[in-house]
Amino acid sequence: MIKFLDLKAINNSFEPELSNAVHRVLQSGWYTLGSELSAFEDKYGKYIGTKHCVGVANGLDALRLILKAYIELGVMKEGDEVIVPANTYIASILAITDNRLIPVLVEPDINTYNIDPFKIEEKVTERTKAIMLVHLYGQNSMHQKIQWIVDKYNLKLIEDNAQSVGSYYNDKFRTGSLGDAAGHSFYPGKNLGAIGDAGAVTTDDDKLAKMIRTLANYGSSKKYVNDYQGLNSRLDEIQAAVLLVKLKRIDSDNQKRQGIAEYYIQNIKHSKIILPQINSNDNSHVWHLFVIYCENREKLQKYLTRNDIQTLIHYPIPPHKQMAYKTLGKLSYPITEDIHKNVLSLPISPIMNIEEVKRITDTINSF
């Protein structure tokens, strides 16, 4: 069986450094808000290209805290609108509604699956305060049209960088450094994955970073003094130590993913399958997921399973069709709904060998 993602094998490829890092933390006797976290925040902030990095418990909290901080700073208030892709994982939208802000959904570009830059401006109202970009599947979604809209209407630009650590915009700037703030996820299956839940916020804004750090620590910047109604959302020392080990290899691992994606694109040839498109250059996509479009998705997935190839669907139900957002279910987003009905994710990871990639390719071509 070719697994969709073999996390055990991926983590074994970092040994013994990974186990040594965990042992170092255990022996230190210091498990939260310590030197491992400080070192990771420093290195990851420099990697992304921002002045500040704040480690938090997970990617959803990263986005929640960005918006909560803007509310505490008086930049936003309950009932304000945040433009967000209709085609995204539900966490992007949960972060908005959790802060009693209003998500305004925008359809994707069918070629890239990312938000369509030319459909955003028509959704801007006097209550719009931000655009939340999602760099879906590992591909940069920033566009000069989006920057033009941000500047024209004086909006905040927030990035959901959960799936695209290491990708570039215009081959110069890493995603996560393009807007006013960005949320990052280090869930184990991500390109840069911890061994549990983990996340971070990156920003160049001093006031925002300070507020996020305070809110993530029970709303306290001084022990037992709580100025805000905050959360408990901290990146622990073990996860920080693990991420420090893995950060050293993120670019080379992404290059391996890019090599596999290139092979798929050049060699999968089937009239019923549409392959993903890159919107600018090779470095704009780090291939967290390799997502194909097939109107016979269920038959294809069953066929691949019979041939010992594991696949997943990202994602079977769009956010506006989830019970959690039944009030949005009356709205129609046909492009998003079509994508969720027909996409299938193929195995891709830095530990896959060429024989596995060829077998997947040949099996698909014979479908």
CSV table of C-alpha atoms in Angstrom, one decimal:
chain,number,residue,atom,x,y,z
A,1,MET,CA,0.0,0.0,0.0
A,2,ILE,CA,1.3,3.5,-0.9
A,3,LYS,CA,0.1,5.6,2.0
A,4,PHE,CA,-1.3,9.0,1.3
A,5,LEU,CA,1.1,10.4,3.9
A,6,ASP,CA,3.4,8.2,6.0
A,7,LEU,CA,4.1,10.4,9.0
A,8,LYS,CA,6.0,7.7,10.9
A,9,ALA,CA,8.5,7.4,8.0
A,10,ILE,CA,8.7,11.2,7.6
A,11,ASN,CA,9.6,11.6,11.3
A,12,ASN,CA,12.0,8.7,11.2
A,13,SER,CA,13.9,10.5,8.5
A,14,PHE,CA,14.8,13.2,11.1
A,15,GLU,CA,16.3,10.7,13.6
A,16,PRO,CA,18.2,10.8,15.8
A,17,GLU,CA,18.0,14.6,15.9
A,18,LEU,CA,14.3,14.6,16.6
A,19,SER,CA,14.5,12.3,19.6
A,20,ASN,CA,17.5,14.2,20.9
A,21,ALA,CA,15.5,17.4,20.7
A,22,VAL,CA,12.5,15.9,22.6
A,23,HIS,CA,14.9,14.4,25.2
A,24,ARG,CA,16.6,17.8,25.6
A,25,VAL,CA,13.3,19.4,26.6
A,26,LEU,CA,12.3,16.6,28.9
A,27,GLN,CA,15.6,16.9,30.7
A,28,SER,CA,15.4,20.7,30.9
A,29,GLY,CA,12.4,20.6,33.2
A,30,TRP,CA,10.9,23.7,31.4
A,31,TYR,CA,8.0,22.9,29.1
A,32,THR,CA,6.2,26.2,28.2
A,33,LEU,CA,7.4,29.7,27.2
A,34,GLY,CA,11.1,28.7,27.3
A,35,SER,CA,14.2,28.9,25.3
A,36,GLU,CA,13.1,26.4,22.6
A,37,LEU,CA,10.1,28.6,21.8
A,38,SER,CA,12.2,31.8,21.7
A,39,ALA,CA,14.7,30.1,19.4
A,40,PHE,CA,11.9,28.8,17.1
A,41,GLU,CA,10.1,32.2,17.0
A,42,ASP,CA,13.4,33.9,16.1
A,43,LYS,CA,14.4,31.5,13.3
A,44,TYR,CA,10.9,31.1,11.8
A,45,GLY,CA,10.3,34.8,11.8
A,46,LYS,CA,13.6,35.3,9.9
A,47,TYR,CA,12.7,32.4,7.5
A,48,ILE,CA,9.3,34.0,6.7
A,49,GLY,CA,10.8,37.5,6.5
A,50,THR,CA,8.9,39.2,9.3
A,51,LYS,CA,9.9,41.2,12.4
A,52,HIS,CA,7.8,39.2,14.8
A,53,CYS,CA,6.7,35.6,15.2
A,54,VAL,CA,4.4,34.5,18.0
A,55,GLY,CA,4.1,30.7,18.7
A,56,VAL,CA,0.5,29.6,19.4
A,57,ALA,CA,-1.3,26.3,19.9
A,58,ASN,CA,-2.6,25.8,16.4
A,59,GLY,CA,-3.4,27.4,13.1
A,60,LEU,CA,-7.0,28.2,13.9
A,61,ASP,CA,-5.9,30.0,17.0
A,62,ALA,CA,-3.4,32.0,15.0
A,63,LEU,CA,-6.2,33.4,12.8
A,64,ARG,CA,-8.5,33.8,15.8
A,65,LEU,CA,-5.9,35.8,17.7
A,66,ILE,CA,-5.1,38.1,14.8
A,67,LEU,CA,-8.7,39.1,14.5
A,68,LYS,CA,-9.2,39.3,18.2
A,69,ALA,CA,-6.2,41.5,18.5
A,70,TYR,CA,-7.5,43.9,15.8
A,71,ILE,CA,-10.8,44.1,17.8
A,72,GLU,CA,-8.9,44.9,21.0
A,73,LEU,CA,-6.9,47.5,19.2
A,74,GLY,CA,-10.0,49.2,17.8
A,75,VAL,CA,-9.3,48.4,14.2
A,76,MET,CA,-12.4,46.1,13.9
A,77,LYS,CA,-15.6,45.7,15.8
A,78,GLU,CA,-18.4,43.1,16.0
A,79,GLY,CA,-20.4,43.0,12.7
A,80,ASP,CA,-17.5,44.1,10.5
A,81,GLU,CA,-16.9,42.1,7.3
A,82,VAL,CA,-13.9,40.0,6.3
A,83,ILE,CA,-13.6,38.8,2.7
A,84,VAL,CA,-12.5,35.2,2.5
A,85,PRO,CA,-12.4,32.5,-0.2
A,86,ALA,CA,-15.5,30.3,-0.5
A,87,ASN,CA,-13.2,27.4,-1.4
A,88,THR,CA,-11.2,26.8,1.7
A,89,TYR,CA,-10.9,24.7,4.8
A,90,ILE,CA,-13.5,25.7,7.3
A,91,ALA,CA,-10.9,27.0,9.9
A,92,SER,CA,-10.5,30.2,7.8
A,93,ILE,CA,-14.1,31.0,8.3
A,94,LEU,CA,-14.4,29.7,11.9
A,95,ALA,CA,-11.8,32.3,12.9
A,96,ILE,CA,-13.9,35.1,11.5
A,97,THR,CA,-17.3,34.0,13.0
A,98,ASP,CA,-15.6,33.2,16.4
A,99,ASN,CA,-14.9,36.9,16.7
A,100,ARG,CA,-18.4,37.9,15.7
A,101,LEU,CA,-17.2,39.2,12.4
A,102,ILE,CA,-19.1,38.5,9.2
A,103,PRO,CA,-17.4,36.3,6.5
A,104,VAL,CA,-18.0,37.4,2.9
A,105,LEU,CA,-17.3,34.5,0.6
A,106,VAL,CA,-15.7,34.9,-2.8
A,107,GLU,CA,-15.5,32.3,-5.5
A,108,PRO,CA,-12.2,30.8,-6.6
A,109,ASP,CA,-10.4,30.8,-10.0
A,110,ILE,CA,-11.2,27.4,-11.4
A,111,ASN,CA,-7.7,27.1,-12.7
A,112,THR,CA,-5.8,27.6,-9.4
A,113,TYR,CA,-8.6,26.9,-6.8
A,114,ASN,CA,-7.4,30.0,-5.0
A,115,ILE,CA,-9.6,33.1,-4.5
A,116,ASP,CA,-10.3,34.9,-7.8
A,117,PRO,CA,-8.7,38.4,-7.5
A,118,PHE,CA,-11.1,39.9,-10.0
A,119,LYS,CA,-14.2,38.9,-8.0
A,120,ILE,CA,-13.1,40.6,-4.7
A,121,GLU,CA,-13.8,44.3,-5.3
A,122,GLU,CA,-17.6,43.7,-6.0
A,123,LYS,CA,-17.9,42.3,-2.5
A,124,VAL,CA,-16.3,45.3,-0.7
A,125,THR,CA,-18.7,47.4,1.4
A,126,GLU,CA,-18.3,50.2,3.9
A,127,ARG,CA,-18.2,47.5,6.6
A,128,THR,CA,-15.3,45.6,5.0
A,129,LYS,CA,-12.3,45.7,7.2
A,130,ALA,CA,-10.0,42.9,5.8
A,131,ILE,CA,-9.3,40.4,3.2
A,132,MET,CA,-8.2,37.0,4.4
A,133,LEU,CA,-6.1,35.2,1.7
A,134,VAL,CA,-5.8,31.4,1.9
A,135,HIS,CA,-2.8,30.0,0.0
A,136,LEU,CA,-4.6,26.8,-0.7
A,137,TYR,CA,-2.9,23.4,-1.3
A,138,GLY,CA,0.5,25.1,-1.0
A,139,GLN,CA,0.1,27.7,-3.8
A,140,ASN,CA,0.6,31.4,-3.3
A,141,SER,CA,-2.7,33.3,-3.9
A,142,MET,CA,-1.4,36.9,-3.7
A,143,HIS,CA,-2.0,39.0,-6.8
A,144,GLN,CA,-1.3,42.6,-7.7
A,145,LYS,CA,-5.0,43.2,-8.1
A,146,ILE,CA,-5.5,42.2,-4.4
A,147,GLN,CA,-2.8,44.7,-3.3
A,148,TRP,CA,-4.6,47.4,-5.4
A,149,ILE,CA,-7.9,46.7,-3.6
A,150,VAL,CA,-6.2,46.6,-0.1
A,151,ASP,CA,-4.6,50.0,-0.8
A,152,LYS,CA,-7.7,51.6,-2.4
A,153,TYR,CA,-10.1,50.7,0.4
A,154,ASN,CA,-7.5,50.8,3.3
A,155,LEU,CA,-8.1,47.2,4.3
A,156,LYS,CA,-6.1,44.8,6.4
A,157,LEU,CA,-4.6,41.8,4.5
A,158,ILE,CA,-4.5,38.6,6.6
A,159,GLU,CA,-2.9,35.5,5.2
A,160,ASP,CA,-4.0,31.9,6.1
A,161,ASN,CA,-0.6,30.4,5.5
A,162,ALA,CA,-1.4,27.0,7.0
A,163,GLN,CA,-0.7,25.0,3.8
A,164,SER,CA,2.0,27.0,2.0
A,165,VAL,CA,5.1,27.4,4.3
A,166,GLY,CA,8.0,28.2,2.0
A,167,SER,CA,6.2,29.4,-1.1
A,168,TYR,CA,6.9,32.7,-2.8
A,169,TYR,CA,5.1,35.6,-4.3
A,170,ASN,CA,6.9,37.1,-7.3
A,171,ASP,CA,9.9,34.9,-6.5
A,172,LYS,CA,10.9,37.5,-3.9
A,173,PHE,CA,8.7,37.4,-0.8
A,174,ARG,CA,7.6,34.4,1.2
A,175,THR,CA,3.9,33.9,1.9
A,176,GLY,CA,3.3,34.8,5.5
A,177,SER,CA,5.1,38.1,5.0
A,178,LEU,CA,2.9,39.6,2.3
A,179,GLY,CA,0.1,41.2,4.4
A,180,ASP,CA,-0.4,42.8,7.8
A,181,ALA,CA,-0.4,39.4,9.6
A,182,ALA,CA,-0.4,35.7,8.8
A,183,GLY,CA,-1.6,32.6,10.6
A,184,HIS,CA,0.5,29.4,10.3
A,185,SER,CA,-0.3,25.8,11.1
A,186,PHE,CA,2.2,23.1,12.0
A,187,TYR,CA,-0.3,20.3,12.2
A,188,PRO,CA,1.7,17.0,11.8
A,189,GLY,CA,0.6,16.5,8.1
A,190,LYS,CA,1.8,20.0,7.0
A,191,ASN,CA,5.0,20.5,5.0
A,192,LEU,CA,6.5,21.8,8.3
A,193,GLY,CA,4.8,19.5,10.8
A,194,ALA,CA,5.0,19.2,14.5
A,195,ILE,CA,4.2,16.0,16.5
A,196,GLY,CA,0.9,17.5,17.7
A,197,ASP,CA,-1.0,20.7,17.2
A,198,ALA,CA,1.1,23.8,16.8
A,199,GLY,CA,0.9,27.2,15.1
A,200,ALA,CA,2.3,30.7,14.8
A,201,VAL,CA,1.5,34.3,13.8
A,202,THR,CA,3.9,36.4,11.8
A,203,THR,CA,3.7,40.2,11.4
A,204,ASP,CA,5.8,43.3,11.2
A,205,ASP,CA,3.3,45.2,13.3
A,206,ASP,CA,4.8,45.8,16.8
A,207,LYS,CA,1.5,46.7,18.5
A,208,LEU,CA,-0.3,43.7,16.9
A,209,ALA,CA,2.4,41.3,17.9
A,210,LYS,CA,2.4,42.5,21.5
A,211,MET,CA,-1.4,42.2,21.7
A,212,ILE,CA,-1.4,38.7,20.2
A,213,ARG,CA,1.2,37.5,22.6
A,214,THR,CA,-0.8,39.0,25.5
A,215,LEU,CA,-4.2,37.6,24.4
A,216,ALA,CA,-2.6,34.1,23.8
A,217,ASN,CA,-1.5,34.1,27.5
A,218,TYR,CA,-4.9,34.6,29.2
A,219,GLY,CA,-4.9,38.2,28.2
A,220,SER,CA,-1.9,38.8,30.5
A,221,SER,CA,1.4,40.5,29.8
A,222,LYS,CA,2.4,40.4,33.5
A,223,LYS,CA,1.8,37.3,35.7
A,224,TYR,CA,-1.6,37.2,37.4
A,225,VAL,CA,-2.5,40.6,35.9
A,226,ASN,CA,-5.1,40.2,33.1
A,227,ASP,CA,-5.9,43.3,31.0
A,228,TYR,CA,-8.0,41.4,28.4
A,229,GLN,CA,-10.3,38.4,28.2
A,230,GLY,CA,-7.7,36.3,26.5
A,231,LEU,CA,-7.1,32.6,25.6
A,232,ASN,CA,-4.7,29.9,26.5
A,233,SER,CA,-2.9,29.3,23.2
A,234,ARG,CA,0.8,28.6,23.5
A,235,LEU,CA,3.3,26.6,21.4
A,236,ASP,CA,4.9,24.3,23.9
A,237,GLU,CA,8.6,23.6,24.2
A,238,ILE,CA,8.5,20.1,22.8
A,239,GLN,CA,6.7,21.2,19.6
A,240,ALA,CA,9.1,24.2,19.3
A,241,ALA,CA,12.1,21.9,19.6
A,242,VAL,CA,10.7,19.5,17.0
A,243,LEU,CA,10.0,22.4,14.6
A,244,LEU,CA,13.5,23.7,15.0
A,245,VAL,CA,14.8,20.4,13.8
A,246,LYS,CA,12.4,20.2,10.8
A,247,LEU,CA,12.8,23.9,9.8
A,248,LYS,CA,16.4,23.2,8.7
A,249,ARG,CA,15.1,20.9,5.9
A,250,ILE,CA,11.9,22.6,4.8
A,251,ASP,CA,13.3,24.1,1.6
A,252,SER,CA,14.9,20.8,0.5
A,253,ASP,CA,11.8,18.9,1.4
A,254,ASN,CA,9.6,21.3,-0.6
A,255,GLN,CA,11.9,20.9,-3.6
A,256,LYS,CA,11.3,17.1,-3.4
A,257,ARG,CA,7.6,17.8,-3.4
A,258,GLN,CA,8.0,20.1,-6.4
A,259,GLY,CA,9.9,17.3,-8.2
A,260,ILE,CA,7.1,14.8,-7.6
A,261,ALA,CA,4.5,17.3,-8.8
A,262,GLU,CA,6.5,18.0,-11.9
A,263,TYR,CA,6.6,14.3,-12.7
A,264,TYR,CA,2.9,14.0,-12.2
A,265,ILE,CA,2.1,17.0,-14.4
A,266,GLN,CA,4.4,15.8,-17.2
A,267,ASN,CA,3.4,12.1,-17.1
A,268,ILE,CA,-0.3,11.8,-16.0
A,269,LYS,CA,-2.1,11.8,-19.3
A,270,HIS,CA,-5.8,11.0,-19.1
A,271,SER,CA,-8.7,12.7,-20.9
A,272,LYS,CA,-10.9,12.6,-17.8
A,273,ILE,CA,-8.4,14.1,-15.4
A,274,ILE,CA,-7.5,17.8,-15.1
A,275,LEU,CA,-4.2,18.5,-13.5
A,276,PRO,CA,-3.4,21.4,-11.2
A,277,GLN,CA,-2.0,24.6,-12.7
A,278,ILE,CA,0.7,26.8,-11.3
A,279,ASN,CA,-0.3,30.5,-11.3
A,280,SER,CA,3.2,32.1,-11.7
A,281,ASN,CA,6.5,30.2,-11.2
A,282,ASP,CA,7.8,27.0,-9.7
A,283,ASN,CA,8.5,28.6,-6.3
A,284,SER,CA,5.0,29.9,-5.9
A,285,HIS,CA,3.8,26.3,-5.1
A,286,VAL,CA,5.2,24.0,-2.4
A,287,TRP,CA,2.6,21.3,-3.1
A,288,HIS,CA,1.2,20.6,0.4
A,289,LEU,CA,-1.4,18.8,-1.6
A,290,PHE,CA,-1.4,17.5,-5.3
A,291,VAL,CA,-5.1,17.9,-6.2
A,292,ILE,CA,-6.6,16.6,-9.4
A,293,TYR,CA,-10.0,17.2,-10.9
A,294,CYS,CA,-12.1,14.2,-12.1
A,295,GLU,CA,-15.8,14.0,-12.7
A,296,ASN,CA,-15.6,10.2,-12.0
A,297,ARG,CA,-13.9,10.9,-8.6
A,298,GLU,CA,-15.6,8.1,-6.7
A,299,LYS,CA,-14.8,5.5,-9.3
A,300,LEU,CA,-11.2,6.7,-9.6
A,301,GLN,CA,-10.7,6.7,-5.8
A,302,LYS,CA,-12.1,3.1,-5.5
A,303,TYR,CA,-9.9,2.0,-8.4
A,304,LEU,CA,-6.8,3.5,-6.8
A,305,THR,CA,-7.7,1.9,-3.5
A,306,ARG,CA,-8.0,-1.5,-5.2
A,307,ASN,CA,-4.5,-0.9,-6.5
A,308,ASP,CA,-3.2,-0.2,-3.0
A,309,ILE,CA,-2.9,3.6,-3.6
A,310,GLN,CA,-4.4,5.7,-0.8
A,311,THR,CA,-6.0,9.0,-1.7
A,312,LEU,CA,-8.0,11.7,0.2
A,313,ILE,CA,-10.5,14.3,-0.6
A,314,HIS,CA,-9.7,17.9,0.3
A,315,TYR,CA,-12.5,18.7,0.9
A,316,PRO,CA,-15.8,16.8,0.4
A,317,ILE,CA,-18.2,19.5,1.8
A,318,PRO,CA,-17.6,23.3,1.2
A,319,PRO,CA,-17.9,25.5,4.3
A,320,HIS,CA,-21.1,27.1,3.3
A,321,LYS,CA,-22.8,23.7,3.0
A,322,GLN,CA,-21.7,22.5,6.5
A,323,MET,CA,-24.4,22.4,9.2
A,324,ALA,CA,-22.2,24.8,11.2
A,325,TYR,CA,-23.0,27.4,8.6
A,326,LYS,CA,-26.6,26.5,7.7
A,327,THR,CA,-27.4,30.2,7.4
A,328,LEU,CA,-25.0,30.4,4.5
A,329,GLY,CA,-26.4,27.3,2.8
A,330,LYS,CA,-29.0,29.3,0.9
A,331,LEU,CA,-26.2,31.1,-1.0
A,332,SER,CA,-24.9,29.7,-4.2
A,333,TYR,CA,-21.2,29.2,-5.0
A,334,PRO,CA,-21.2,26.9,-8.0
A,335,ILE,CA,-17.5,27.0,-8.7
A,336,THR,CA,-16.7,26.1,-5.1
A,337,GLU,CA,-19.4,23.4,-5.1
A,338,ASP,CA,-18.0,21.9,-8.3
A,339,ILE,CA,-14.5,21.8,-6.9
A,340,HIS,CA,-15.6,20.0,-3.7
A,341,LYS,CA,-17.6,17.5,-5.7
A,342,ASN,CA,-14.8,16.5,-8.1
A,343,VAL,CA,-11.3,16.9,-6.6
A,344,LEU,CA,-9.0,14.2,-5.3
A,345,SER,CA,-5.6,14.4,-3.6
A,346,LEU,CA,-2.8,12.1,-4.6
A,347,PRO,CA,0.1,11.0,-2.4
A,348,ILE,CA,2.9,13.5,-2.3
A,349,SER,CA,5.7,13.8,0.3
A,350,PRO,CA,9.5,14.2,0.5
A,351,ILE,CA,10.0,10.5,1.5
A,352,MET,CA,8.3,9.0,-1.6
A,353,ASN,CA,10.6,7.3,-4.1
A,354,ILE,CA,10.4,7.5,-7.8
A,355,GLU,CA,9.1,3.9,-8.1
A,356,GLU,CA,6.0,4.8,-6.1
A,357,VAL,CA,5.5,8.0,-8.1
A,358,LYS,CA,5.7,6.1,-11.3
A,359,ARG,CA,3.3,3.4,-10.1
A,360,ILE,CA,0.7,6.0,-9.1
A,361,THR,CA,1.1,7.7,-12.5
A,362,ASP,CA,0.9,4.4,-14.5
A,363,THR,CA,-2.1,3.3,-12.5
A,364,ILE,CA,-4.0,6.5,-13.1
A,365,ASN,CA,-3.2,6.5,-16.8
A,366,SER,CA,-4.7,3.0,-17.1
A,367,PHE,CA,-7.9,4.0,-15.3
